[in-house]
Amino acid sequence: AQKITQTQPGMFVQEKEAVTLDCTYDTSDQSYGLFWYKQPSSGEMIFLIYQGSYDEQNATEGRYSLNFQKARKSANLVISASQLGDSAMYFCAMRLSGNTPLVFGKGTRLSVIA
Amino acid sequence: DAGVTQSPTHLIKTRGQQVTLRCSPKSGHDTVSWYQQALGQGPQFIFQYYEEEERQRGNFPDRFSGHQFPNYSSELNVNALLLGDSALYLCASSLVAGYSLTDTQYFGPGTRLTVL
């Protein structure tokens, strides 16, 4: 069974600085997808970025990038130039091939300080 | 392009009652998954519907049931409510039951259920 671990319950970052949110995963499968979602206080889960296990390049989407280290089974999210609107819960999730459901970590609460 | 919508936004019930939550998927999506998110936790998978059938189910009792309609919208029903059922219920839609790893699930705003 797969497992996602997010060890940082809360993080603070100064506005305009970069921040890294940690995510480690555990699976014996070779084919899997890793996702990051943002959840503001409104509750909606907003998709941010995806990384496939066979992707050779780290994924990037605007200010979001994923630091994928397959051998260490880590998929850390890097947010550059933090904005006040980035304050939210961030969840790392994983899915195996063959139509399996998403498995989520417990999340990290990011607070951006002006 | 309409995103995933859910209703109602909030709901208060008492123990033993039954509740029905509704979800309309993102335009063009045919698969709906339901998740339960307890306070301070990540979402937990309940079940997934595709072609009006339950395709997968997580570790939830059969008090949790669902339905998908021909227009791909879906309902989540919970019978005999317990205090522990209090949570945010999230609906997510995707295309073709997620057989591709790159298939992304898009979530609605959720329904916050409080059981007293």
Short mmCIF file of C-alpha atoms in Angstrom, two decimals:
data_model
loop_
_atom_site.label_atom_id
_atom_site.label_comp_id
_atom_site.label_asym_id
_atom_site.label_seq_id
_atom_site.Cartn_x
_atom_site.Cartn_y
_atom_site.Cartn_z
CA ALA A 1 0.00 0.00 0.00
CA GLN A 2 1.21 3.46 -0.72
CA LYS A 3 1.82 6.13 1.91
CA ILE A 4 2.52 9.86 1.85
CA THR A 5 4.35 11.61 4.67
CA GLN A 6 4.43 15.36 5.20
CA THR A 7 6.54 16.07 8.28
CA GLN A 8 5.99 19.84 8.53
CA PRO A 9 2.66 20.63 10.23
CA GLY A 10 3.25 24.35 9.75
CA MET A 11 5.67 26.62 7.90
CA PHE A 12 6.21 30.38 7.88
CA VAL A 13 7.76 32.32 5.01
CA GLN A 14 8.39 35.99 4.38
CA GLU A 15 6.59 37.53 1.44
CA LYS A 16 8.66 37.36 -1.79
CA GLU A 17 10.89 34.60 -0.39
CA ALA A 18 10.97 31.00 -1.63
CA VAL A 19 9.77 28.08 0.50
CA THR A 20 10.07 24.30 0.25
CA LEU A 21 7.34 21.98 1.50
CA ASP A 22 8.50 18.43 2.11
CA CYS A 23 6.84 15.25 0.92
CA THR A 24 8.11 11.69 1.05
CA TYR A 25 6.28 8.70 -0.32
CA ASP A 26 6.39 4.97 -0.01
CA THR A 27 5.42 2.49 -2.69
CA SER A 28 6.87 -0.61 -4.27
CA ASP A 29 5.29 0.23 -7.62
CA GLN A 30 7.47 1.63 -10.39
CA SER A 31 4.68 3.56 -12.09
CA TYR A 32 3.00 6.31 -10.08
CA GLY A 33 1.98 9.94 -10.17
CA LEU A 34 2.60 12.60 -7.55
CA PHE A 35 0.34 15.61 -7.11
CA TRP A 36 0.32 18.76 -5.01
CA TYR A 37 -2.90 20.49 -4.04
CA LYS A 38 -3.55 23.79 -2.25
CA GLN A 39 -6.50 24.10 0.10
CA PRO A 40 -7.43 27.64 1.18
CA SER A 41 -9.71 28.17 4.15
CA SER A 42 -12.68 27.99 1.75
CA GLY A 43 -12.09 24.24 1.52
CA GLU A 44 -11.65 23.69 -2.20
CA MET A 45 -8.64 21.59 -3.21
CA ILE A 46 -6.81 23.39 -6.01
CA PHE A 47 -4.52 21.32 -8.25
CA LEU A 48 -1.03 22.83 -8.48
CA ILE A 49 1.42 20.47 -10.12
CA TYR A 50 1.98 16.86 -11.25
CA GLN A 51 5.08 14.68 -11.53
CA GLY A 52 5.13 11.23 -13.10
CA SER A 53 7.53 8.59 -11.84
CA TYR A 54 9.10 8.23 -15.29
CA ASP A 55 9.42 11.96 -15.93
CA GLU A 56 13.09 12.84 -16.24
CA GLN A 57 12.61 16.55 -15.75
CA ASN A 58 11.28 18.16 -12.60
CA ALA A 59 7.80 19.58 -13.15
CA THR A 60 7.28 23.33 -13.13
CA GLU A 61 4.09 25.41 -13.24
CA GLY A 62 4.62 29.13 -12.92
CA ARG A 63 5.90 29.84 -9.40
CA TYR A 64 5.56 26.17 -8.43
CA SER A 65 8.23 23.58 -9.06
CA LEU A 66 8.60 20.04 -7.84
CA ASN A 67 11.97 18.81 -6.60
CA PHE A 68 11.64 15.12 -7.48
CA GLN A 69 14.30 12.80 -6.05
CA LYS A 70 13.22 9.29 -6.99
CA ALA A 71 15.96 7.41 -5.15
CA ARG A 72 15.07 9.21 -1.93
CA LYS A 73 11.34 8.90 -2.66
CA SER A 74 10.79 12.58 -2.12
CA ALA A 75 8.69 15.09 -4.07
CA ASN A 76 9.12 18.47 -2.43
CA LEU A 77 7.13 21.48 -3.59
CA VAL A 78 9.03 24.72 -4.07
CA ILE A 79 7.08 27.98 -4.17
CA SER A 80 9.10 30.92 -5.40
CA ALA A 81 8.37 34.59 -4.65
CA SER A 82 5.74 33.80 -2.00
CA GLN A 83 2.61 35.93 -1.96
CA LEU A 84 0.13 36.56 0.84
CA GLY A 85 -2.44 34.60 -1.15
CA ASP A 86 -0.25 31.50 -0.89
CA SER A 87 -1.26 31.11 2.75
CA ALA A 88 -3.17 27.82 2.84
CA MET A 89 -2.91 24.10 3.54
CA TYR A 90 -0.80 22.18 1.04
CA PHE A 91 -1.32 18.48 0.41
CA CYS A 92 0.93 16.02 -1.35
CA ALA A 93 -0.88 13.08 -2.95
CA MET A 94 0.00 9.97 -4.89
CA ARG A 95 -1.73 7.67 -7.30
CA LEU A 96 -0.58 4.37 -8.75
CA SER A 97 -1.29 3.29 -12.30
CA GLY A 98 -4.42 1.36 -13.16
CA ASN A 99 -7.02 3.75 -11.85
CA THR A 100 -6.23 3.80 -8.16
CA PRO A 101 -7.55 6.60 -5.96
CA LEU A 102 -5.45 9.47 -4.66
CA VAL A 103 -3.75 8.92 -1.31
CA PHE A 104 -3.05 12.14 0.55
CA GLY A 105 -0.62 13.20 3.25
CA LYS A 106 -1.74 15.10 6.32
CA GLY A 107 -0.78 18.44 4.83
CA THR A 108 1.38 21.43 5.71
CA ARG A 109 -0.08 24.77 6.72
CA LEU A 110 1.87 27.58 5.04
CA SER A 111 1.64 31.10 6.41
CA VAL A 112 3.09 33.96 4.37
CA ILE A 113 4.11 36.97 6.43
CA ALA A 114 4.15 40.50 5.04
CA ASP B 1 -16.07 26.37 -18.21
CA ALA B 2 -17.93 25.35 -15.05
CA GLY B 3 -15.86 23.66 -12.41
CA VAL B 4 -16.99 21.04 -9.93
CA THR B 5 -19.98 22.17 -7.90
CA GLN B 6 -21.32 20.72 -4.68
CA SER B 7 -24.43 21.30 -2.61
CA PRO B 8 -25.24 22.13 0.05
CA THR B 9 -22.30 24.13 1.40
CA HIS B 10 -23.04 23.35 5.02
CA LEU B 11 -25.31 20.86 6.72
CA ILE B 12 -26.17 20.13 10.34
CA LYS B 13 -27.73 16.78 11.26
CA THR B 14 -28.29 14.77 14.41
CA ARG B 15 -27.10 11.27 15.16
CA GLY B 16 -29.09 8.55 13.45
CA GLN B 17 -30.33 10.77 10.64
CA GLN B 18 -29.61 10.30 6.96
CA VAL B 19 -27.98 12.82 4.62
CA THR B 20 -27.59 13.26 0.86
CA LEU B 21 -24.83 15.34 -0.67
CA ARG B 22 -24.74 16.32 -4.33
CA CYS B 23 -21.98 16.90 -6.88
CA SER B 24 -21.85 18.06 -10.49
CA PRO B 25 -18.58 17.28 -12.26
CA LYS B 26 -16.48 19.63 -14.32
CA SER B 27 -17.70 20.01 -17.87
CA GLY B 28 -16.45 17.12 -20.02
CA HIS B 29 -15.65 14.84 -17.07
CA ASP B 30 -17.40 11.51 -16.63
CA THR B 31 -15.97 10.16 -13.38
CA VAL B 32 -16.78 11.28 -9.86
CA SER B 33 -14.86 10.39 -6.70
CA TRP B 34 -15.89 11.21 -3.14
CA TYR B 35 -13.51 11.92 -0.27
CA GLN B 36 -14.00 12.53 3.44
CA GLN B 37 -11.70 15.03 5.13
CA ALA B 38 -11.76 15.04 8.92
CA LEU B 39 -10.45 18.10 10.74
CA GLY B 40 -6.67 18.31 10.54
CA GLN B 41 -6.36 15.35 8.17
CA GLY B 42 -5.89 14.79 4.47
CA PRO B 43 -8.84 13.58 2.40
CA GLN B 44 -9.70 9.87 2.56
CA PHE B 45 -11.14 8.11 -0.48
CA ILE B 46 -14.72 6.87 -0.09
CA PHE B 47 -15.67 5.61 -3.55
CA GLN B 48 -15.61 6.37 -7.26
CA TYR B 49 -18.40 6.29 -9.84
CA TYR B 50 -18.03 5.81 -13.56
CA GLU B 51 -20.74 4.88 -16.07
CA GLU B 52 -23.29 4.98 -13.23
CA GLU B 53 -21.53 2.19 -11.34
CA GLU B 54 -19.36 2.13 -8.25
CA ARG B 55 -15.91 1.22 -9.58
CA GLN B 56 -13.78 1.44 -6.48
CA ARG B 57 -14.38 1.75 -2.79
CA GLY B 58 -12.22 2.80 0.13
CA ASN B 59 -12.39 1.54 3.68
CA PHE B 60 -15.82 2.93 4.56
CA PRO B 61 -18.85 1.05 5.92
CA ASP B 62 -21.86 0.40 3.76
CA ARG B 63 -23.70 3.21 5.56
CA PHE B 64 -21.96 5.24 2.87
CA SER B 65 -23.58 4.74 -0.52
CA GLY B 66 -23.74 6.66 -3.72
CA HIS B 67 -25.25 7.07 -7.11
CA GLN B 68 -24.27 8.51 -10.46
CA PHE B 69 -26.83 9.84 -12.90
CA PRO B 70 -26.77 9.75 -16.72
CA ASN B 71 -25.58 13.38 -16.77
CA TYR B 72 -22.56 12.26 -14.66
CA SER B 73 -23.68 14.10 -11.53
CA SER B 74 -23.47 12.14 -8.33
CA GLU B 75 -24.93 11.79 -4.85
CA LEU B 76 -23.35 10.60 -1.64
CA ASN B 77 -25.73 9.16 0.94
CA VAL B 78 -24.84 8.48 4.55
CA ASN B 79 -27.29 6.57 6.75
CA ALA B 80 -27.44 6.29 10.53
CA LEU B 81 -25.13 9.25 11.05
CA LEU B 82 -22.50 9.07 13.79
CA LEU B 83 -20.69 11.93 15.48
CA GLY B 84 -17.53 10.73 13.72
CA ASP B 85 -19.09 11.40 10.32
CA SER B 86 -18.62 15.13 10.91
CA ALA B 87 -16.19 16.21 8.20
CA LEU B 88 -15.72 18.07 4.94
CA TYR B 89 -16.96 15.91 2.06
CA LEU B 90 -15.16 16.59 -1.17
CA CYS B 91 -16.21 15.57 -4.63
CA ALA B 92 -13.63 15.29 -7.40
CA SER B 93 -14.16 14.76 -11.09
CA SER B 94 -11.85 13.38 -13.75
CA LEU B 95 -11.97 12.01 -17.25
CA VAL B 96 -12.28 8.34 -18.17
CA ALA B 97 -11.92 6.94 -14.68
CA GLY B 98 -8.32 8.02 -14.32
CA TYR B 99 -6.68 5.25 -16.28
CA SER B 100 -3.88 7.57 -17.21
CA LEU B 101 -1.48 8.60 -14.45
CA THR B 102 -1.62 12.15 -15.73
CA ASP B 103 -5.39 12.25 -15.30
CA THR B 104 -5.94 14.99 -12.76
CA GLN B 105 -8.80 15.06 -10.29
CA TYR B 106 -10.44 18.46 -9.90
CA PHE B 107 -12.19 19.10 -6.63
CA GLY B 108 -15.29 21.00 -5.66
CA PRO B 109 -15.57 23.35 -2.68
CA GLY B 110 -16.90 20.60 -0.43
CA THR B 111 -19.86 20.15 1.88
CA ARG B 112 -19.19 20.62 5.57
CA LEU B 113 -21.29 18.15 7.53
CA THR B 114 -21.76 18.56 11.27
CA VAL B 115 -23.40 15.74 13.21
CA LEU B 116 -24.71 16.69 16.67
#
